[in-house]
Short mmCIF file of C-alpha atoms and ligand atoms in Angstrom, two decimals:
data_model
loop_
_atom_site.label_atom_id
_atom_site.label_comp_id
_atom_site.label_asym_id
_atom_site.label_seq_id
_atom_site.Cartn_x
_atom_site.Cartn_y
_atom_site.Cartn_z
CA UNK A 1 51.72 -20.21 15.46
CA UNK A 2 51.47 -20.95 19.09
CA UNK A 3 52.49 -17.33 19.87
CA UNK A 4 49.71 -15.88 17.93
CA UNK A 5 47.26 -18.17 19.25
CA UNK A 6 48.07 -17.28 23.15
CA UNK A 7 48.42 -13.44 22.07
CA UNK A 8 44.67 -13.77 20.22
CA UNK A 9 43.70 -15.25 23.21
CA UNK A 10 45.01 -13.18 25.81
CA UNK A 11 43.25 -10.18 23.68
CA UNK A 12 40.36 -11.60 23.53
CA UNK A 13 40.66 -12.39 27.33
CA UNK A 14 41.38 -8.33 27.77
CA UNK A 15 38.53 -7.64 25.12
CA UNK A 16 35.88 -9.35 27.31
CA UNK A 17 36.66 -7.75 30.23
CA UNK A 18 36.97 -4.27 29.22
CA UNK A 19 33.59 -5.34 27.61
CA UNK A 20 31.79 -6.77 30.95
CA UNK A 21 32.81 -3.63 32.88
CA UNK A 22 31.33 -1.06 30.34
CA UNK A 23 28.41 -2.99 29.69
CA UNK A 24 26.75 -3.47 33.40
CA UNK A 25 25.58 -1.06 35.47
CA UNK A 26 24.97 -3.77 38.08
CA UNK A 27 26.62 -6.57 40.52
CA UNK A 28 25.67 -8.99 42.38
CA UNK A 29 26.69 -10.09 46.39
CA UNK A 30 26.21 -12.41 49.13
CA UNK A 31 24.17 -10.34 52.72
CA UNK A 32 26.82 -12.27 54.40
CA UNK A 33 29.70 -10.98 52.18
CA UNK A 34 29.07 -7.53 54.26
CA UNK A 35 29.62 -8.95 57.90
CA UNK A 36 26.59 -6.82 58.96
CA UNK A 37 24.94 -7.24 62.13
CA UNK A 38 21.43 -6.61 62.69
CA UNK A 39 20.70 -4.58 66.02
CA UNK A 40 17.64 -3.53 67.91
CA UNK A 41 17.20 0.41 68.90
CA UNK A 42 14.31 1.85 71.07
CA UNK A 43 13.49 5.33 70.88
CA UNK A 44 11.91 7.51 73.12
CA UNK A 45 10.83 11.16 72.51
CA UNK A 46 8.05 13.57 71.91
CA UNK A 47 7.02 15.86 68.81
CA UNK A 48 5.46 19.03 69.17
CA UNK A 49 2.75 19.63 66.42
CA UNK A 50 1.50 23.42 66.72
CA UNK A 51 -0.76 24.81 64.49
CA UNK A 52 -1.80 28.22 66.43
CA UNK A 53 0.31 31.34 66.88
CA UNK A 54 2.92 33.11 64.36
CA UNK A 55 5.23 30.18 64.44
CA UNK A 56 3.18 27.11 64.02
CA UNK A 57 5.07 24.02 62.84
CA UNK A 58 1.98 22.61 60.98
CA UNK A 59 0.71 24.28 58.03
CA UNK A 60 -2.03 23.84 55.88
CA UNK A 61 -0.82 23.81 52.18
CA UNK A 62 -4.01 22.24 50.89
CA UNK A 63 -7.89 21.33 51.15
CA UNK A 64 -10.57 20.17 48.63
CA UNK A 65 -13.78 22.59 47.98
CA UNK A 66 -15.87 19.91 50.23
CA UNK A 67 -16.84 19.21 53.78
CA UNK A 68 -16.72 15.64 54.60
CA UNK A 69 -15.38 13.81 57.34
CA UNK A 70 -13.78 15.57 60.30
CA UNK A 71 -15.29 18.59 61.96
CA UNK A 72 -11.76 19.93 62.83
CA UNK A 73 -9.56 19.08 60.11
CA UNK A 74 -11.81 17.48 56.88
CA UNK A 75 -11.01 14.91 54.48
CA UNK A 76 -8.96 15.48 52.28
CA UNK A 77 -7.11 18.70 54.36
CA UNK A 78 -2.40 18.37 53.62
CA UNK A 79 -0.44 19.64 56.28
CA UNK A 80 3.38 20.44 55.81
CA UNK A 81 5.20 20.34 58.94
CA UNK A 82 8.66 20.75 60.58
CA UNK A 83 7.75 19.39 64.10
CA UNK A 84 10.26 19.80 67.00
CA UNK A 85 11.39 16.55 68.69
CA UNK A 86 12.11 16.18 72.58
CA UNK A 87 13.24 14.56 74.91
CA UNK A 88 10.41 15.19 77.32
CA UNK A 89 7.03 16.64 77.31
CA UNK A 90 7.47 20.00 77.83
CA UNK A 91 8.63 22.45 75.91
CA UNK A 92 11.74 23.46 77.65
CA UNK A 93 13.19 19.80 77.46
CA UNK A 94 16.27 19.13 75.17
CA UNK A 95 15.35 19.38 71.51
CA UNK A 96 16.96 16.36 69.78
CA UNK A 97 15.58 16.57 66.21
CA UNK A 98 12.57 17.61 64.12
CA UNK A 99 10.14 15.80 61.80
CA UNK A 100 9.60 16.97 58.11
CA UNK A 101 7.28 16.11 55.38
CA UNK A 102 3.55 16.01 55.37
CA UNK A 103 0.05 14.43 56.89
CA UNK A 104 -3.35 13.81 54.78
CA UNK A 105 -6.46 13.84 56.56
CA UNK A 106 -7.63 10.35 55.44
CA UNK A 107 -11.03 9.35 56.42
CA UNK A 108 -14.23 10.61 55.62
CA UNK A 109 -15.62 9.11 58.54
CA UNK A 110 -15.99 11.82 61.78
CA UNK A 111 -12.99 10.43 63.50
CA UNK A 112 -9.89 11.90 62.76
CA UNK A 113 -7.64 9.36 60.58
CA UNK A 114 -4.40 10.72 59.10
CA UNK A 115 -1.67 9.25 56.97
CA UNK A 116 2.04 10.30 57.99
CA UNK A 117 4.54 11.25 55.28
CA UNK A 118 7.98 12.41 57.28
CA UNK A 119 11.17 12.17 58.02
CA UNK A 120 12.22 12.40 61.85
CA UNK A 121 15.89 13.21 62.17
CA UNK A 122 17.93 13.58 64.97
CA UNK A 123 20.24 16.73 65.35
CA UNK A 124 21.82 15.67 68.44
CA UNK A 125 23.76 12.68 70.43
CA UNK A 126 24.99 9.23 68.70
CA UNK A 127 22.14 9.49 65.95
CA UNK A 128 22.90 13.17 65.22
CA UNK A 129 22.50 13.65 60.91
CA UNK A 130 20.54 10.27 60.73
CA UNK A 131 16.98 9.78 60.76
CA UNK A 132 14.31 7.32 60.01
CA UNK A 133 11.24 7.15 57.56
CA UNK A 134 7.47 6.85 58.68
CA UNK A 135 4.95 6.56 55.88
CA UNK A 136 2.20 4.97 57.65
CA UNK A 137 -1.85 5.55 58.65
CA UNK A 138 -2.29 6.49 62.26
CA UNK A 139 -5.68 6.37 63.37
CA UNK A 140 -5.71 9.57 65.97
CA UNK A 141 -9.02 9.21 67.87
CA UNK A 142 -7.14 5.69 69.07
CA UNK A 143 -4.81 5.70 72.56
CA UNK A 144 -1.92 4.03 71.54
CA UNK A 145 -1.73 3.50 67.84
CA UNK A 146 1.12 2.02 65.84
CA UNK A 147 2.93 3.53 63.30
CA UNK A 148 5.35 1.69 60.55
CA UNK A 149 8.91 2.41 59.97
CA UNK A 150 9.72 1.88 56.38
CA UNK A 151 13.29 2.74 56.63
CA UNK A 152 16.17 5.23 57.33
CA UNK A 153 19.75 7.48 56.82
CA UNK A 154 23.12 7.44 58.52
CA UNK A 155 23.42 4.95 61.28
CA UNK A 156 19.66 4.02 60.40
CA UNK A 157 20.38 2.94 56.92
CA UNK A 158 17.98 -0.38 56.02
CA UNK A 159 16.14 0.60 59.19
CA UNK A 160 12.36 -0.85 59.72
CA UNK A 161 9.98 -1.16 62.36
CA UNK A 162 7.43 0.40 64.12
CA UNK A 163 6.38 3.25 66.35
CA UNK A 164 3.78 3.08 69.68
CA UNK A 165 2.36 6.55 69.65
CA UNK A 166 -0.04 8.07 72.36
CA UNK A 167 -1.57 12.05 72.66
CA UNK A 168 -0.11 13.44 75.90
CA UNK A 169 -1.54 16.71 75.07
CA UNK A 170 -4.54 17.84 72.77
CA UNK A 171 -5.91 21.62 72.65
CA UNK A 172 -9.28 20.72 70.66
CA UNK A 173 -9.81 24.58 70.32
CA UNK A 174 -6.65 24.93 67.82
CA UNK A 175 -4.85 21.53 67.00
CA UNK A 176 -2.17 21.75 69.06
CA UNK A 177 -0.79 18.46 69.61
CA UNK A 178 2.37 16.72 72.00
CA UNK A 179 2.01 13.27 71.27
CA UNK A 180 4.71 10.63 72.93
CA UNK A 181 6.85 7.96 70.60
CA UNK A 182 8.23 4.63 71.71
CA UNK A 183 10.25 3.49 68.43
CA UNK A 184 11.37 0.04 67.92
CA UNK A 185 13.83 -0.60 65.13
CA UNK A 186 15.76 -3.26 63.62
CA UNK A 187 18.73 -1.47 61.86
CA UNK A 188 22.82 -2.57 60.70
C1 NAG B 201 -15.54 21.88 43.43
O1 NAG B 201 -14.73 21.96 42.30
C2 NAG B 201 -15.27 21.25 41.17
C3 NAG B 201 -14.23 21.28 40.04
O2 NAG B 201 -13.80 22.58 39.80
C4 NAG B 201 -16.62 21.85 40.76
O3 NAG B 201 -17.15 21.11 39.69
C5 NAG B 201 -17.57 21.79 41.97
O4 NAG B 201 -18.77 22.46 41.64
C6 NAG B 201 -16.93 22.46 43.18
N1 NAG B 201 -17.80 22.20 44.34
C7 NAG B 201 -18.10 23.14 45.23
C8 NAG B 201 -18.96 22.70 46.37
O5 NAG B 201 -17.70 24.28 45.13
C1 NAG B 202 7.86 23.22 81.90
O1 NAG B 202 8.98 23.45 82.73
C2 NAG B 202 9.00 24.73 83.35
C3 NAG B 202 10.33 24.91 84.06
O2 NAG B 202 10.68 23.73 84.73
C4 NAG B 202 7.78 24.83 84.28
O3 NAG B 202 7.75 26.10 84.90
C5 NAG B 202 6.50 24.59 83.47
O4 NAG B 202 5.38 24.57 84.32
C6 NAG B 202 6.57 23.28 82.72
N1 NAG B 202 5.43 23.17 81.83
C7 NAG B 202 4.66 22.08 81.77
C8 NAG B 202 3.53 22.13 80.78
O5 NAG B 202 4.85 21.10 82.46
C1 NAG B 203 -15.38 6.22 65.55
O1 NAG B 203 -14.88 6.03 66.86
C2 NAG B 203 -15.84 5.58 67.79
C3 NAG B 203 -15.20 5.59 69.17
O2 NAG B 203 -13.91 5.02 69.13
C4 NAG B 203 -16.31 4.18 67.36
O3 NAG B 203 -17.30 3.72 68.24
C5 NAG B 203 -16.88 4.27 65.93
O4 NAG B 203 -17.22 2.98 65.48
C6 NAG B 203 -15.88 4.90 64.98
N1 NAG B 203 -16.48 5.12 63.67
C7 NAG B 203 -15.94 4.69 62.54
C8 NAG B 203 -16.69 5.00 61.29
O5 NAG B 203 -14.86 4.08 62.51
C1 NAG B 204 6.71 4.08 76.05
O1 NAG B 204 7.46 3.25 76.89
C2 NAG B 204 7.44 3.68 78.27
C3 NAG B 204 8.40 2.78 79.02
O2 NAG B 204 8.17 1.45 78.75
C4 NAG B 204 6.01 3.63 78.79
O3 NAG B 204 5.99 4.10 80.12
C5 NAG B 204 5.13 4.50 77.92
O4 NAG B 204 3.78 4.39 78.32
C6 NAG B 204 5.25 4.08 76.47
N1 NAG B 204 4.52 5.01 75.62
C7 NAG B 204 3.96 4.65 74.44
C8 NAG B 204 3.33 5.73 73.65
O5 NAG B 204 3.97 3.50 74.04
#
């Protein structure tokens, strides 16, 4: 009698588990079960944003049937872009990485407003295959405007913070842009 009783039990025991484990897709854990620890990076580089020539970086991919807003580049105008990353201003300094993904012009006031889709990534040095996510307005006709960080790949998994951006070089004749970054991010 006793036998049966422990056997029922112990299948039952077995039963329940086999049951938890096919039934959730889910689990819970403690931050601190991980042992991560939360560091501060700083990043300093430029992009290249070139619209003229046979190679531009930036290109239009769409644009409403209006005119409002911006002479240059209206509201409503979608660039896609895979902008070169630097080290330094010019074009013949060490390219680290490029930013993909897309800008909206934003405002349909006259100065330029844009909102920042992309994803910069680094090809080179300790970040090389990681990269961080900016999805964030960035008010151009500003010096130094700030940009947000939402988050990141590789060694900038769970990334956020912010970026200090500033035009070092503007061709108003074809949209040419260098603009320096100053990144700031908390990251594991
Ligand atoms: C823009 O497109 C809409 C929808 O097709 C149309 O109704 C409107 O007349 C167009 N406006 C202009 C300025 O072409
Ligand atoms: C970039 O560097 C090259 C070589 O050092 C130099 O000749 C050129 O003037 C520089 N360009 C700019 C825009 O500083
Ligand atoms: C556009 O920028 C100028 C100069 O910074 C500023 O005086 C003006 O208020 C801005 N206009 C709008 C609609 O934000
Ligand atoms: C980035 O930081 C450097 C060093 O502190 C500073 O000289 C530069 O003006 C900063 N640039 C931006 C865009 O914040």
């Amino acid at each position: 009698m006793e036998k049966k009783s422990i056997l029922l039990g112990l299948g039952l025991f077995l039963c329940s588990i086999t049951i938890q484990v096919n039934s959730e897709y889910h689990s819970e854990r403690s931050i601190h079960s991980l042992h991560l620890k939360e560091k501060v990076t700083r990043l300093h580089f430029y992009i290249f944003d070139i619209l003229s020539g046979n190679k531009p970086t930036a290109v239009e991919v769409a644009h409403p049937n209006i005119t409002v807003g911006p002479k240059a580049t209206p509201f409503g105008h979608v660039y896609a872009i895979d902008d070169p990353l630097r080290e330094g201003p010019n074009e013949s300094s060490k390219l680290i990485g490029n930013a993909q993904g897309l800008y909206l012009s934003s405002s349909q006031s006259e100065n330029l407003t844009i909102v920042m889709y992309a994803d910069f990534g680094f090809t080179t040095g300790k970040f090389k295959g990681s990269s961080i996510s900016v999805f964030s307005r960035n008010p151009v006709s500003e010096p130094i405007r700030e940009l947000a960080v939402v988050g990141g790949r590789g060694k900038f998994r769970l990334a956020r913070g912010f970026a200090q951006v500033k035009t070092h070089f503007f061709d108003y004749k074809n949209g040419d842009a260098i603009l320096e970054y100053n990144v700031t991010l908390l990251h594991y």
